[in-house]
């Protein structure tokens, strides 16, 4: 069994953002030389998400409005977590969107459906944060 | 390390549906000959879900009503994604229910709790769509 | 490829609770002797969750209030599942929080970000329930 590990770093200019990281995960897969296995891609921060959905800006706007309805950022005082921080909403939004994805590797490629793209979902940005790519297989 | 890959195809007669696919995943596990490892089961479409919950029709009706409350299908115009399409709600519902499950394989069997069953959750059906089963182990 | 399996048992005194199980997962990793691979940690019950977030009591109170808003426990009769049971809300809450996490293993350690902690999320407790830890790697 072979394994490969890489941290990807991101710093968004806005509090919330969706970044397509599919090509960066593909680059790690090529670097690993692994042909059959699994890749785990997870946020290493608890106010961010890695998820798979559509690379369509209208949908990303829908995500923004929908998540703000389910877990609004403001007023900050509505959350007990916001004593010293203001990011409780980001912890909740990340639960809806998920921490991680696991993707199959087949014949040296990410085994994704036609429209599946891997995103980093940032809910408390404007600082450097990490995603872990871990690949195991042969 | 051995690996096994299979696509399962589904075409529901309704826009939304929940199909128990546990026995199909078990059949792939038997076909793989793998005794210890992990199986990844994921929707290959971004308007569908694979999740684990109870095979109880009352609960499935509860899912339907609950998801419609969290991310209503209509009016279509409430979503920016719905310019050429009408399925933005399906992209949102799938985030709540999840894209994939990873299940342990122990002594050649799916290592599930007593009531755990694997479901394909369709949120934009009436067309042929795929689920990926990828098994790795020994 | 090596594998290791352990069931962790929990019985909470309240219907809902969040238990930090990170050290128990680490103990299984040490017992496994595995240095590189993946660990799957999943609830074996469909009214409970395993998730990763912050070990901060204010946030856990926020989870409690937020999940009660998204999927209220009462009135029980609002859910079709609650004919013989009263736990439909627990099945819904668990979908928001997720069934499982997959964590990378690197150099014999859980490859977690600084604040990532693994939790058992109980939504229908006061009885003995199980979490599965399955580790594969080398």
mmCIF file of C-alpha atoms in Angstrom, chain A:
data_model
loop_
_atom_site.group_PDB
_atom_site.id
_atom_site.type_symbol
_atom_site.label_atom_id
_atom_site.label_comp_id
_atom_site.label_asym_id
_atom_site.label_seq_id
_atom_site.Cartn_x
_atom_site.Cartn_y
_atom_site.Cartn_z
ATOM 1 C CA UNK A 1 0.000 0.000 0.000
ATOM 2 C CA UNK A 2 1.274 3.456 -0.908
ATOM 3 C CA UNK A 3 0.225 6.724 0.678
ATOM 4 C CA UNK A 4 0.617 10.383 -0.174
ATOM 5 C CA UNK A 5 -0.104 13.487 1.904
ATOM 6 C CA UNK A 6 -0.346 17.156 1.037
ATOM 7 C CA UNK A 7 -1.685 20.265 2.735
ATOM 8 C CA UNK A 8 -3.312 22.857 0.483
ATOM 9 C CA UNK A 9 -3.397 26.402 1.862
ATOM 10 C CA UNK A 10 -6.042 29.029 1.139
ATOM 11 C CA UNK A 11 -6.687 32.610 2.168
ATOM 12 C CA UNK A 12 -9.925 34.099 0.922
ATOM 13 C CA UNK A 13 -10.519 37.856 0.729
ATOM 14 C CA UNK A 14 -14.126 37.464 1.902
ATOM 15 C CA UNK A 15 -15.607 35.825 5.000
ATOM 16 C CA UNK A 16 -17.379 33.232 2.859
ATOM 17 C CA UNK A 17 -16.222 31.759 -0.461
ATOM 18 C CA UNK A 18 -16.324 28.606 -2.605
ATOM 19 C CA UNK A 19 -13.102 27.575 -4.341
ATOM 20 C CA UNK A 20 -12.904 24.793 -6.927
ATOM 21 C CA UNK A 21 -9.908 22.699 -5.845
ATOM 22 C CA UNK A 22 -10.417 19.723 -8.180
ATOM 23 C CA UNK A 23 -7.305 20.383 -10.259
ATOM 24 C CA UNK A 24 -5.160 20.691 -7.117
ATOM 25 C CA UNK A 25 -6.413 17.316 -5.877
ATOM 26 C CA UNK A 26 -5.737 15.833 -9.326
ATOM 27 C CA UNK A 27 -2.177 17.181 -9.207
ATOM 28 C CA UNK A 28 -1.602 15.397 -5.886
ATOM 29 C CA UNK A 29 -3.003 12.192 -7.330
ATOM 30 C CA UNK A 30 -0.519 12.391 -10.222
ATOM 31 C CA UNK A 31 2.311 13.127 -7.778
ATOM 32 C CA UNK A 32 1.335 10.066 -5.711
ATOM 33 C CA UNK A 33 1.580 7.603 -8.584
ATOM 34 C CA UNK A 34 -1.390 5.746 -7.086
ATOM 35 C CA UNK A 35 -3.642 4.031 -9.653
ATOM 36 C CA UNK A 36 -6.305 2.335 -7.489
ATOM 37 C CA UNK A 37 -7.441 3.510 -4.068
ATOM 38 C CA UNK A 38 -9.185 6.295 -2.206
ATOM 39 C CA UNK A 39 -8.466 9.965 -1.659
ATOM 40 C CA UNK A 40 -9.684 11.781 1.440
ATOM 41 C CA UNK A 41 -9.962 15.561 1.128
ATOM 42 C CA UNK A 42 -10.919 17.347 4.351
ATOM 43 C CA UNK A 43 -10.916 20.793 5.841
ATOM 44 C CA UNK A 44 -8.443 20.935 8.737
ATOM 45 C CA UNK A 45 -10.473 23.788 10.255
ATOM 46 C CA UNK A 46 -13.863 23.497 11.902
ATOM 47 C CA UNK A 47 -15.326 26.578 10.224
ATOM 48 C CA UNK A 48 -14.725 25.352 6.674
ATOM 49 C CA UNK A 49 -15.917 22.532 4.453
ATOM 50 C CA UNK A 50 -14.839 20.329 1.591
ATOM 51 C CA UNK A 51 -17.773 19.217 -0.512
ATOM 52 C CA UNK A 52 -18.699 18.130 -4.030
ATOM 53 C CA UNK A 53 -21.275 19.964 -6.081
ATOM 54 C CA UNK A 54 -21.675 22.025 -9.275
ATOM 55 C CA UNK A 55 -19.241 24.719 -10.455
ATOM 56 C CA UNK A 56 -21.994 27.216 -11.237
ATOM 57 C CA UNK A 57 -21.942 30.732 -9.802
ATOM 58 C CA UNK A 58 -25.744 30.996 -9.560
ATOM 59 C CA UNK A 59 -25.795 27.904 -7.353
ATOM 60 C CA UNK A 60 -23.009 29.305 -5.183
ATOM 61 C CA UNK A 61 -25.132 32.414 -4.619
ATOM 62 C CA UNK A 62 -28.007 30.106 -3.690
ATOM 63 C CA UNK A 63 -25.739 28.326 -1.174
ATOM 64 C CA UNK A 64 -24.830 31.707 0.345
ATOM 65 C CA UNK A 65 -28.462 32.798 0.794
ATOM 66 C CA UNK A 66 -29.658 29.371 1.912
ATOM 67 C CA UNK A 67 -26.967 28.895 4.548
ATOM 68 C CA UNK A 68 -27.572 32.422 5.848
ATOM 69 C CA UNK A 69 -31.232 31.476 6.275
ATOM 70 C CA UNK A 70 -30.437 28.177 8.053
ATOM 71 C CA UNK A 71 -27.651 29.589 10.270
ATOM 72 C CA UNK A 72 -27.449 33.415 10.057
ATOM 73 C CA UNK A 73 -24.164 35.129 10.811
ATOM 74 C CA UNK A 74 -25.864 37.994 12.672
ATOM 75 C CA UNK A 75 -26.841 39.028 15.260
ATOM 76 C CA UNK A 76 -23.664 37.587 16.770
ATOM 77 C CA UNK A 77 -25.177 37.530 20.262
ATOM 78 C CA UNK A 78 -27.710 34.843 19.276
ATOM 79 C CA UNK A 79 -24.971 32.203 19.711
ATOM 80 C CA UNK A 80 -23.394 31.157 23.025
ATOM 81 C CA UNK A 81 -20.127 30.391 21.207
ATOM 82 C CA UNK A 82 -19.725 34.078 20.300
ATOM 83 C CA UNK A 83 -18.252 35.261 23.593
ATOM 84 C CA UNK A 84 -14.708 35.862 22.344
ATOM 85 C CA UNK A 85 -15.421 34.981 18.703
ATOM 86 C CA UNK A 86 -18.014 35.856 16.053
ATOM 87 C CA UNK A 87 -17.945 32.663 13.997
ATOM 88 C CA UNK A 88 -20.523 30.322 15.571
ATOM 89 C CA UNK A 89 -22.537 30.487 12.341
ATOM 90 C CA UNK A 90 -19.502 29.149 10.451
ATOM 91 C CA UNK A 91 -19.365 26.070 12.707
ATOM 92 C CA UNK A 92 -23.039 25.390 11.931
ATOM 93 C CA UNK A 93 -22.814 26.059 8.193
ATOM 94 C CA UNK A 94 -19.906 23.663 7.939
ATOM 95 C CA UNK A 95 -22.060 20.867 9.444
ATOM 96 C CA UNK A 96 -24.640 21.333 6.678
ATOM 97 C CA UNK A 97 -21.989 21.308 3.950
ATOM 98 C CA UNK A 98 -19.769 18.613 5.489
ATOM 99 C CA UNK A 99 -16.116 18.365 6.549
ATOM 100 C CA UNK A 100 -14.756 15.988 3.931
ATOM 101 C CA UNK A 101 -15.184 13.991 0.765
ATOM 102 C CA UNK A 102 -13.822 10.571 -0.084
ATOM 103 C CA UNK A 103 -13.317 10.003 -3.809
ATOM 104 C CA UNK A 104 -12.472 6.744 -5.561
ATOM 105 C CA UNK A 105 -9.294 6.492 -7.634
ATOM 106 C CA UNK A 106 -9.603 4.289 -10.708
ATOM 107 C CA UNK A 107 -6.881 3.799 -13.320
ATOM 108 C CA UNK A 108 -4.964 6.745 -11.911
ATOM 109 C CA UNK A 109 -7.840 9.226 -12.124
ATOM 110 C CA UNK A 110 -10.377 10.784 -9.754
ATOM 111 C CA UNK A 111 -13.484 8.665 -10.359
ATOM 112 C CA UNK A 112 -15.997 11.527 -10.491
ATOM 113 C CA UNK A 113 -19.341 11.875 -12.255
ATOM 114 C CA UNK A 114 -19.613 14.309 -15.191
ATOM 115 C CA UNK A 115 -20.477 17.355 -13.123
ATOM 116 C CA UNK A 116 -18.821 16.521 -9.827
ATOM 117 C CA UNK A 117 -16.271 19.135 -8.749
ATOM 118 C CA UNK A 118 -14.490 19.365 -5.387
ATOM 119 C CA UNK A 119 -14.881 22.636 -3.485
ATOM 120 C CA UNK A 120 -13.312 24.266 -0.495
ATOM 121 C CA UNK A 121 -16.143 26.040 1.315
ATOM 122 C CA UNK A 122 -14.906 28.864 3.504
ATOM 123 C CA UNK A 123 -17.262 30.263 6.167
ATOM 124 C CA UNK A 124 -14.800 32.270 8.287
ATOM 125 C CA UNK A 125 -12.073 33.426 5.960
ATOM 126 C CA UNK A 126 -9.618 36.296 5.548
ATOM 127 C CA UNK A 127 -6.884 34.164 7.126
ATOM 128 C CA UNK A 128 -4.676 31.259 6.036
ATOM 129 C CA UNK A 129 -6.394 27.900 6.394
ATOM 130 C CA UNK A 130 -5.612 24.347 5.293
ATOM 131 C CA UNK A 131 -7.114 21.387 3.485
ATOM 132 C CA UNK A 132 -5.620 17.916 3.828
ATOM 133 C CA UNK A 133 -5.300 15.587 0.840
ATOM 134 C CA UNK A 134 -4.492 12.008 1.857
ATOM 135 C CA UNK A 135 -4.294 9.289 -0.776
ATOM 136 C CA UNK A 136 -3.952 5.575 -0.111
ATOM 137 C CA UNK A 137 -3.799 2.725 -2.600
ATOM 138 C CA UNK A 138 -1.457 1.068 -5.069
#
